[in-house]
mmCIF file of C-alpha atoms in Angstrom:
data_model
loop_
_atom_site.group_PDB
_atom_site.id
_atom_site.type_symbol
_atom_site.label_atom_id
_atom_site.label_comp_id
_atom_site.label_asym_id
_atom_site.label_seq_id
_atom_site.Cartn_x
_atom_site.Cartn_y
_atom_site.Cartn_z
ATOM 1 C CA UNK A 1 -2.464 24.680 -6.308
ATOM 2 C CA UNK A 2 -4.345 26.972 -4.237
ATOM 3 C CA UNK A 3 -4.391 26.228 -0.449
ATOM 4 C CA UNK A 4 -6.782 27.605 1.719
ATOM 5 C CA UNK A 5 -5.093 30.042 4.466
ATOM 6 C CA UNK A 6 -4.588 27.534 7.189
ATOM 7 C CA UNK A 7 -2.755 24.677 4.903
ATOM 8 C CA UNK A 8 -0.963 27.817 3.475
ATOM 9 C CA UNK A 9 0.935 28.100 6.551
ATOM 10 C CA UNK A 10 1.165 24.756 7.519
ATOM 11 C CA UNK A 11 3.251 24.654 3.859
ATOM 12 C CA UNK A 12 5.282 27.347 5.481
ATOM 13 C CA UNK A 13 6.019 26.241 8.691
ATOM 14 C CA UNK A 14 7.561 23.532 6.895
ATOM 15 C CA UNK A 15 9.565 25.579 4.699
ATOM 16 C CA UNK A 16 12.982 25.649 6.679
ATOM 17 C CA UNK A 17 12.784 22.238 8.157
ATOM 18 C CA UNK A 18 15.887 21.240 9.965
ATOM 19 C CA UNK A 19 17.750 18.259 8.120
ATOM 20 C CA UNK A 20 20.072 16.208 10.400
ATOM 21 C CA UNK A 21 21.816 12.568 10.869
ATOM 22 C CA UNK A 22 18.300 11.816 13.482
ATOM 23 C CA UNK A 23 16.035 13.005 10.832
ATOM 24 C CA UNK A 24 17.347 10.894 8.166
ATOM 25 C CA UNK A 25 17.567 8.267 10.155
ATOM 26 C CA UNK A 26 14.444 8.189 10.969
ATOM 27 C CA UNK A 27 13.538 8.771 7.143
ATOM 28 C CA UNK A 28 14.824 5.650 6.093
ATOM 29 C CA UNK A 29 12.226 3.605 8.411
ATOM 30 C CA UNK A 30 9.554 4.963 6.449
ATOM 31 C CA UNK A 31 10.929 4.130 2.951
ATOM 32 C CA UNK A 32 9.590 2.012 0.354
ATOM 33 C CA UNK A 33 12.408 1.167 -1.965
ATOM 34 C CA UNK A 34 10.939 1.567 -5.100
ATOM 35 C CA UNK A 35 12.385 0.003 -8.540
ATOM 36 C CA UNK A 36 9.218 0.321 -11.138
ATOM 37 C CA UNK A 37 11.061 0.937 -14.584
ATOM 38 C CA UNK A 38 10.536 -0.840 -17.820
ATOM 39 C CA UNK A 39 13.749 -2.911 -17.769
ATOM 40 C CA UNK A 40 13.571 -4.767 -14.362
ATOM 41 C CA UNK A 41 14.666 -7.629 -14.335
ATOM 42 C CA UNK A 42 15.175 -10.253 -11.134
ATOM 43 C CA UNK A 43 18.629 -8.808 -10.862
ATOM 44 C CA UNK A 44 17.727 -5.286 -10.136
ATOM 45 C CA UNK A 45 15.047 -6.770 -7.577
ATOM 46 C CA UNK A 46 17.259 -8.693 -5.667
ATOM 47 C CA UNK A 47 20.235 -5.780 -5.933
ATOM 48 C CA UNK A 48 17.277 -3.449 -4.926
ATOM 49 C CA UNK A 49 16.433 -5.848 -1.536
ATOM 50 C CA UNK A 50 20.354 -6.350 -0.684
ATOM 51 C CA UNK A 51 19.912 -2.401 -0.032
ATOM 52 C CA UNK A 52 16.887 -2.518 1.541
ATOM 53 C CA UNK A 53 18.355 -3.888 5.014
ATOM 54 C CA UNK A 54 20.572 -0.163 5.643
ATOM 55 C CA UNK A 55 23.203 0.474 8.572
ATOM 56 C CA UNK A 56 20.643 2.566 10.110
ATOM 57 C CA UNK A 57 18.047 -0.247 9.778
ATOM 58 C CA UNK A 58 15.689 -1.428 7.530
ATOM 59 C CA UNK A 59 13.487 0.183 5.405
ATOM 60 C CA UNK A 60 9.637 -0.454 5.677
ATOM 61 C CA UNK A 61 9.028 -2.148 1.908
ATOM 62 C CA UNK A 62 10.504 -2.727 -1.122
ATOM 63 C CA UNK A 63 7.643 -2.003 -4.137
ATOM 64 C CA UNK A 64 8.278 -3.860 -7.290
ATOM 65 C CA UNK A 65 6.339 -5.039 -10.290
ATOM 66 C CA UNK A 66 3.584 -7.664 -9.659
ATOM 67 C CA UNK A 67 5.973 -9.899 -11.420
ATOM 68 C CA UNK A 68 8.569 -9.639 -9.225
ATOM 69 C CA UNK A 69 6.948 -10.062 -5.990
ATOM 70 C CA UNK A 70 7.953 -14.025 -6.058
ATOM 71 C CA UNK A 71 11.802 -12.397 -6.393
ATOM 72 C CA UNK A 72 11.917 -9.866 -3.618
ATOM 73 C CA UNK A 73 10.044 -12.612 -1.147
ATOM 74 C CA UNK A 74 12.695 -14.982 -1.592
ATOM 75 C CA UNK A 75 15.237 -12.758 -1.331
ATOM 76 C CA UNK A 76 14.101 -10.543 1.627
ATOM 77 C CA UNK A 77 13.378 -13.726 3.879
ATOM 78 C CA UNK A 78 14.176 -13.694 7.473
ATOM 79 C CA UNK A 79 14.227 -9.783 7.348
ATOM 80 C CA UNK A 80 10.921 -7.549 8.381
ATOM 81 C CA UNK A 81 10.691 -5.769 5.469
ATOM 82 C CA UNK A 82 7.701 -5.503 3.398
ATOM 83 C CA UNK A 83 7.067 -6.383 -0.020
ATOM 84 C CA UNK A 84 5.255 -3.868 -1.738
ATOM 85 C CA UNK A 85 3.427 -3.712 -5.367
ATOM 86 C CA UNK A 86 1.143 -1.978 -7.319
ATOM 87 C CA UNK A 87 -1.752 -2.668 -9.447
ATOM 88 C CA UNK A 88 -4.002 -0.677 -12.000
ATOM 89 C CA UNK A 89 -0.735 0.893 -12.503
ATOM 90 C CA UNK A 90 0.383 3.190 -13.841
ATOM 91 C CA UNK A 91 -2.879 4.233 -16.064
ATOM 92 C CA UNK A 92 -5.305 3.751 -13.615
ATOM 93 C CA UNK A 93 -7.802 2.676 -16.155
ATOM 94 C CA UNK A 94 -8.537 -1.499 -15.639
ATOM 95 C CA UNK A 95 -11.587 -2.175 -14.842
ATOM 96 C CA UNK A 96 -12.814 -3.432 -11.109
ATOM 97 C CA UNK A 97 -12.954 -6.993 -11.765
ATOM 98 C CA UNK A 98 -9.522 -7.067 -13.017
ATOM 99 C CA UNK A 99 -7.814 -4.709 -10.392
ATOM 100 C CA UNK A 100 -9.125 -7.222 -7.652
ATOM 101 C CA UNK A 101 -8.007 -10.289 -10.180
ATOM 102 C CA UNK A 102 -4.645 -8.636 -10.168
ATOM 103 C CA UNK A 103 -4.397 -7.706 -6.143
ATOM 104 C CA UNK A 104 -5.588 -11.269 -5.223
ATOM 105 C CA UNK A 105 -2.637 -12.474 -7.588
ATOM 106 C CA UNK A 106 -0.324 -10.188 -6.065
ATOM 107 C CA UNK A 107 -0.799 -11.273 -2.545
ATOM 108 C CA UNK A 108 -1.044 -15.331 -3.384
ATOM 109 C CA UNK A 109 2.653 -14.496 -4.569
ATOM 110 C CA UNK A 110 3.373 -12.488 -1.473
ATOM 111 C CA UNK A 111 2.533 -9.229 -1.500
ATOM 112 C CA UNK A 112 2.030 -6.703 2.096
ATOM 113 C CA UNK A 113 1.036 -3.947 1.094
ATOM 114 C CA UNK A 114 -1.035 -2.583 -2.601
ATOM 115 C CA UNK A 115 -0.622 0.024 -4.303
ATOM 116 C CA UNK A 116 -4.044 0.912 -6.178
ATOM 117 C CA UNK A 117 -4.038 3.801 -8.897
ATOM 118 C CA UNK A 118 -7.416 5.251 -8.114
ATOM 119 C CA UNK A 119 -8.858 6.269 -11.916
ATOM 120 C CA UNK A 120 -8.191 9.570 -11.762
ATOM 121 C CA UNK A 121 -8.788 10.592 -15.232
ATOM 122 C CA UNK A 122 -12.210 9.569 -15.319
ATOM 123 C CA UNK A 123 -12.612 10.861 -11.777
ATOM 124 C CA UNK A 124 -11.095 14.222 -12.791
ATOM 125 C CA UNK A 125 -13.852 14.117 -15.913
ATOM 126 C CA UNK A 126 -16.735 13.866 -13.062
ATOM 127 C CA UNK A 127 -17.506 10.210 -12.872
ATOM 128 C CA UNK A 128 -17.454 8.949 -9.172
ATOM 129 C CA UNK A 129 -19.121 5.511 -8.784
ATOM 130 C CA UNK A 130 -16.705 3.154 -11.084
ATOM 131 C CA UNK A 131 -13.551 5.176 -9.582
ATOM 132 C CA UNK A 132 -14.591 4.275 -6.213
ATOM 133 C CA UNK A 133 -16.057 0.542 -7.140
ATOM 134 C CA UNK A 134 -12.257 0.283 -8.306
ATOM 135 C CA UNK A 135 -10.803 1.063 -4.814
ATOM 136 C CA UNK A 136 -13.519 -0.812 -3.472
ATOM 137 C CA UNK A 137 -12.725 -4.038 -5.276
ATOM 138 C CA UNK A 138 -9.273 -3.871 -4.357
ATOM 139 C CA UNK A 139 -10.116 -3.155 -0.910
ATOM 140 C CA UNK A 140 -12.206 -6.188 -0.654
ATOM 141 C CA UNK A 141 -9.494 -8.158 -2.461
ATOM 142 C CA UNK A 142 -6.850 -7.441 -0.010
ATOM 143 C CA UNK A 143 -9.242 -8.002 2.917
ATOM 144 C CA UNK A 144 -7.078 -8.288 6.183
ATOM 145 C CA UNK A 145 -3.916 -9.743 3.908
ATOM 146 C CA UNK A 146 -2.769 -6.943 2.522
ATOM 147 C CA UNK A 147 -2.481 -2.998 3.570
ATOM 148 C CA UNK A 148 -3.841 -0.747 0.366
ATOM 149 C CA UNK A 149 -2.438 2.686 -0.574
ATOM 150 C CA UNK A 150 -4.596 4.460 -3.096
ATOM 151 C CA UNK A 151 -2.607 6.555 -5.516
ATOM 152 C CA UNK A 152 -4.403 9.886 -6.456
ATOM 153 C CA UNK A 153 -2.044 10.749 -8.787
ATOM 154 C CA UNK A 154 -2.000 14.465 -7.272
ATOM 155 C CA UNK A 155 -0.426 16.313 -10.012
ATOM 156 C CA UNK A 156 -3.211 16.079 -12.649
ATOM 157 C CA UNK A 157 -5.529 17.482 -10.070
ATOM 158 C CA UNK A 158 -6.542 20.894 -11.357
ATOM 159 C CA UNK A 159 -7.365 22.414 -7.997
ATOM 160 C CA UNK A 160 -7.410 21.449 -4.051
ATOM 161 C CA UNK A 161 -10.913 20.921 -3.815
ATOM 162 C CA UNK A 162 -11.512 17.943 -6.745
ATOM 163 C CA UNK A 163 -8.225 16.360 -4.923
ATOM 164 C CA UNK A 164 -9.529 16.702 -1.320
ATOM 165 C CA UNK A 165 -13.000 15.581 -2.399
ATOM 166 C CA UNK A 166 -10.731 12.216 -4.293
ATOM 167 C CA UNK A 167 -8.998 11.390 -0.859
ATOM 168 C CA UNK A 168 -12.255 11.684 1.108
ATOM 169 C CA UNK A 169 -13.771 9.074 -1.546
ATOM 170 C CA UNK A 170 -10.846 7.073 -0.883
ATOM 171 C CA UNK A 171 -10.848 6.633 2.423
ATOM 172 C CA UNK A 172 -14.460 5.838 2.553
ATOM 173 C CA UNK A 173 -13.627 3.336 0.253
ATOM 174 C CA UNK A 174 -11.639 1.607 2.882
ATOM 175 C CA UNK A 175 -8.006 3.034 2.117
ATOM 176 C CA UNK A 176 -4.866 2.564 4.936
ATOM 177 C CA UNK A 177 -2.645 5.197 2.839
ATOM 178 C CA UNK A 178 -3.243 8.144 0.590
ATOM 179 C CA UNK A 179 0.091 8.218 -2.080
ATOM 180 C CA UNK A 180 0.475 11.270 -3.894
ATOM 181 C CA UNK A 181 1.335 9.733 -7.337
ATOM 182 C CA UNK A 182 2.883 6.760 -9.648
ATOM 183 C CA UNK A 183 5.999 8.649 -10.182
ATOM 184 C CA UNK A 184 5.364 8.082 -13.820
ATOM 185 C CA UNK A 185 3.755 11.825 -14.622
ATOM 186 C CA UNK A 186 4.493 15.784 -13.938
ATOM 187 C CA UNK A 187 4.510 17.058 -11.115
ATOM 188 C CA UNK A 188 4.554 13.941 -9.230
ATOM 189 C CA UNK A 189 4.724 14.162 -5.015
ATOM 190 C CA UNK A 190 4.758 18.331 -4.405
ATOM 191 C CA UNK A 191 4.681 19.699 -1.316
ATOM 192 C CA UNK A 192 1.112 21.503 -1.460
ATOM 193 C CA UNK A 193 -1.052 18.326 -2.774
ATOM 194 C CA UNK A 194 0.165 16.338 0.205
ATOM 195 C CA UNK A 195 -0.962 19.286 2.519
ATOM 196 C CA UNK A 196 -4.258 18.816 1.407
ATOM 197 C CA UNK A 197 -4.063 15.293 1.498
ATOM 198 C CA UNK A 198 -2.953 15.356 5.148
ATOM 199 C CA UNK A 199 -5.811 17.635 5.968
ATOM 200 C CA UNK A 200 -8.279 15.232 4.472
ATOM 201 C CA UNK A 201 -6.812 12.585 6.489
ATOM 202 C CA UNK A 202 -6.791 14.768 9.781
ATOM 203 C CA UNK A 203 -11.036 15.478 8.925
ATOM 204 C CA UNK A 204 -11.574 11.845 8.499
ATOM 205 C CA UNK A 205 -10.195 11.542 12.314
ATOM 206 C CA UNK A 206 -9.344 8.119 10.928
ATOM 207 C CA UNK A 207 -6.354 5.924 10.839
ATOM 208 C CA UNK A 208 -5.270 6.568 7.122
ATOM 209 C CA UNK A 209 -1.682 7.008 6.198
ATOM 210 C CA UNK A 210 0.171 8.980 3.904
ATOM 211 C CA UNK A 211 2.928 8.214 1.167
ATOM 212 C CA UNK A 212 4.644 11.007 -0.302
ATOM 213 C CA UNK A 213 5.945 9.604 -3.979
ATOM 214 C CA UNK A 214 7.800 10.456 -7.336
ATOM 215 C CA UNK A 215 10.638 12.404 -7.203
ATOM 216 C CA UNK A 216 11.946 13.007 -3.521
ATOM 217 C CA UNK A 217 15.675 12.858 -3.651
ATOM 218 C CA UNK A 218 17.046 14.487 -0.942
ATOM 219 C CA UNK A 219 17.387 14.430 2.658
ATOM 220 C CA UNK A 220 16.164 18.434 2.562
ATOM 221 C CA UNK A 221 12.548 17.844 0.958
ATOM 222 C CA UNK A 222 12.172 14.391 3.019
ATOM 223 C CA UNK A 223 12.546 16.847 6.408
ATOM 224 C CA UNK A 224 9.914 19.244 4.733
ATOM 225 C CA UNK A 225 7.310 16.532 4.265
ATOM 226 C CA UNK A 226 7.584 14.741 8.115
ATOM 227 C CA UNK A 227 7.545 18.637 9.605
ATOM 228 C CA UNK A 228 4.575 18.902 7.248
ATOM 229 C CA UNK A 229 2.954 16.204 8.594
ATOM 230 C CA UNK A 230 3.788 16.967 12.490
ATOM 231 C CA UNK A 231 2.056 20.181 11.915
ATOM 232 C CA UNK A 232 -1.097 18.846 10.234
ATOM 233 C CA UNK A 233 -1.595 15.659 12.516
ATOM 234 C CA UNK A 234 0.756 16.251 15.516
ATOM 235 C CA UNK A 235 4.313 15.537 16.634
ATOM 236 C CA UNK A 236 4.611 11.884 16.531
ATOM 237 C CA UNK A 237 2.109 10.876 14.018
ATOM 238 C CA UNK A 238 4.607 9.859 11.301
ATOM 239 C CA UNK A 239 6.161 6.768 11.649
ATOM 240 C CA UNK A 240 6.895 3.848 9.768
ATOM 241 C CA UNK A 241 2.870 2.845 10.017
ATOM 242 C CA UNK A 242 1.270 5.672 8.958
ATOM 243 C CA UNK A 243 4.177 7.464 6.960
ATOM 244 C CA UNK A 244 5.847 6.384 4.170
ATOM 245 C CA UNK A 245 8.424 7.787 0.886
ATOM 246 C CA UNK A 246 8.313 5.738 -2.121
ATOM 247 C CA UNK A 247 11.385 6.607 -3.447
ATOM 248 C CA UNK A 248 15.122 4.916 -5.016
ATOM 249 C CA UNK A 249 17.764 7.516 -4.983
ATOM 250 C CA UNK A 250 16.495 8.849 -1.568
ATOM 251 C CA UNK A 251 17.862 5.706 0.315
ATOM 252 C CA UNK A 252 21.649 6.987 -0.798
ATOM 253 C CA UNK A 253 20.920 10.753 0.069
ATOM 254 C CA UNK A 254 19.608 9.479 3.485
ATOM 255 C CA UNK A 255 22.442 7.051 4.430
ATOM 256 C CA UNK A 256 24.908 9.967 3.742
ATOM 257 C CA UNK A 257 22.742 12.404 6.121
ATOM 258 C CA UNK A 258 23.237 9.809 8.534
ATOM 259 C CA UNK A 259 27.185 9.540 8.388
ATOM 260 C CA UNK A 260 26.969 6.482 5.916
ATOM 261 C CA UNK A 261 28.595 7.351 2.683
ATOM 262 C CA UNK A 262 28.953 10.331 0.579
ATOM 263 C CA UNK A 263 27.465 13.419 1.458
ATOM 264 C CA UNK A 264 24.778 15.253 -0.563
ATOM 265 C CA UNK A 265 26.170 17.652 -3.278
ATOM 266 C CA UNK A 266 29.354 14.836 -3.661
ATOM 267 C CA UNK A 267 27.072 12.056 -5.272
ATOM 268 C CA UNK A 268 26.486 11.678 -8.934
ATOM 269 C CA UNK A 269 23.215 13.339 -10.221
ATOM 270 C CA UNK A 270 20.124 10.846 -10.337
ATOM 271 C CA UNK A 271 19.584 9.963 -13.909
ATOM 272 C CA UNK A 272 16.372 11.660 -15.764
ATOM 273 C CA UNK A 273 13.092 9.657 -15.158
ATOM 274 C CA UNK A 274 14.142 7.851 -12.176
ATOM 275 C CA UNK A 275 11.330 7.022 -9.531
#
């Protein structure tokens, strides 16, 4: 993806990021533990929200199926993490009535936060009205209940310009977060889509988040996207309300930054197709 010279060195600034025990700390704040595989079952939720509550603090959401939101309420009571879900997912090809049927559904169960696919396919093919009446719908179904991150899907975005002009559309559709992608296609989350989905944010001079997702593992590329972000929007900007990772194996790689359990390089590798 071609950057224009300004994000270009933004995207190099962040290059050589510093990784250390503060850092990852501070990483794990802004994490939504993510398990959104085919074989979940209420047993992988609730091991996924015993994990969620970390010696360094908690994380900021668990995301899980719509079908398991019930399951990670009950078992992340009494703690202040988030429950997190998505809808129109992974496709991003349901109609409006039926992405707001589904959203209302997910927060009567007890969903925080949505997680919208935005229909990028038939955005990417030049329509623009029933992509946007999508977000729209959502964002009228979570009204003040629920936050909404709109998923671009980044990485079937042929060029900067069709993906900046998608996360402008968003966020005058009423979106709290841009997210890079479902996880579920390649490349997910890279490095120069969320540049220029920062910069869209920072030339909306609203108060949009970002969530870098699908296939950050390690402690390394976590530190490029914050010093990414402090460069586009300021030192400071990222935190656990306006920055997020959706991410599973990251939690492990950030603990052992931190001093809590095995160091990167000594843990087993992620298995293929993980989140």
């Amino acid at each position: 993806m071609k950057l224009s010279a300004d994000l270009q060195s933004a995207l190099d600034a962040s290059a050589n990021a510093p990784s250390d025990a503060d850092l990852a700390r501070r990483a794990v704040g802004m994490l939504d533990l993510t398990s959104l595989n085919g074989d979940d079952s209420d047993r992988v939720v609730e091991d996924l929200c015993a994990r969620a509550v970390t010696p360094v603090g908690p994380v900021a959401a668990v995301c899980v199926w719509p079908r398991f939101v019930p399951t990670a309420r009950k078992a992340l009571d009494g703690t202040p993490v988030k429950i997190a879900t998505v809808v129109n997912f992974p496709t991003g090809e349901a109609d409006a009535a039926s992405v707001a049927a589904e959203t209302r559904r997910a927060i009567a169960d007890g969903a925080d936060e949505i997680d919208v696919v935005l229909p990028y396919k038939a955005f990417i093919d030049g329509a623009r009205t029933q992509p946007i009446n999508v977000v729209k719908a959502c964002r009228e179904a979570c009204g003040d209940k629920a936050l909404m991150k709109v998923i671009l899907e980044s990485g079937a975005f042929p060029d900067a310009d069709l993906l900046a002009w998608a996360a402008r559309d968003a966020i005058a559709a009423g979106a709290d977060f841009l997210k890079t992608s479902t996880g579920k296609t390649q490349p997910a989350a890279t490095l120069p889509a969320a540049a220029v989905m920062l910069d869209s944010i920072y030339e909306s001079g609203k108060p949009v988040g970002f969530k870098a997702s699908g296939g950050i593992r390690d402690a390394a590329e976590a530190a490029r996207y914050l010093a990414l972000a402090d460069h586009i929007l300021g030192d400071g900007w990222a935190t656990p309300q306006t920055f997020r990772f959706g991410a599973s194996s990251l939690l492990d790689a950030l603990l052992a930054s931190a001093g809590h359990g095995e160091r990167e390089g000594e843990r087993e590798p992620a298995p293929a197709g993980g989140y």
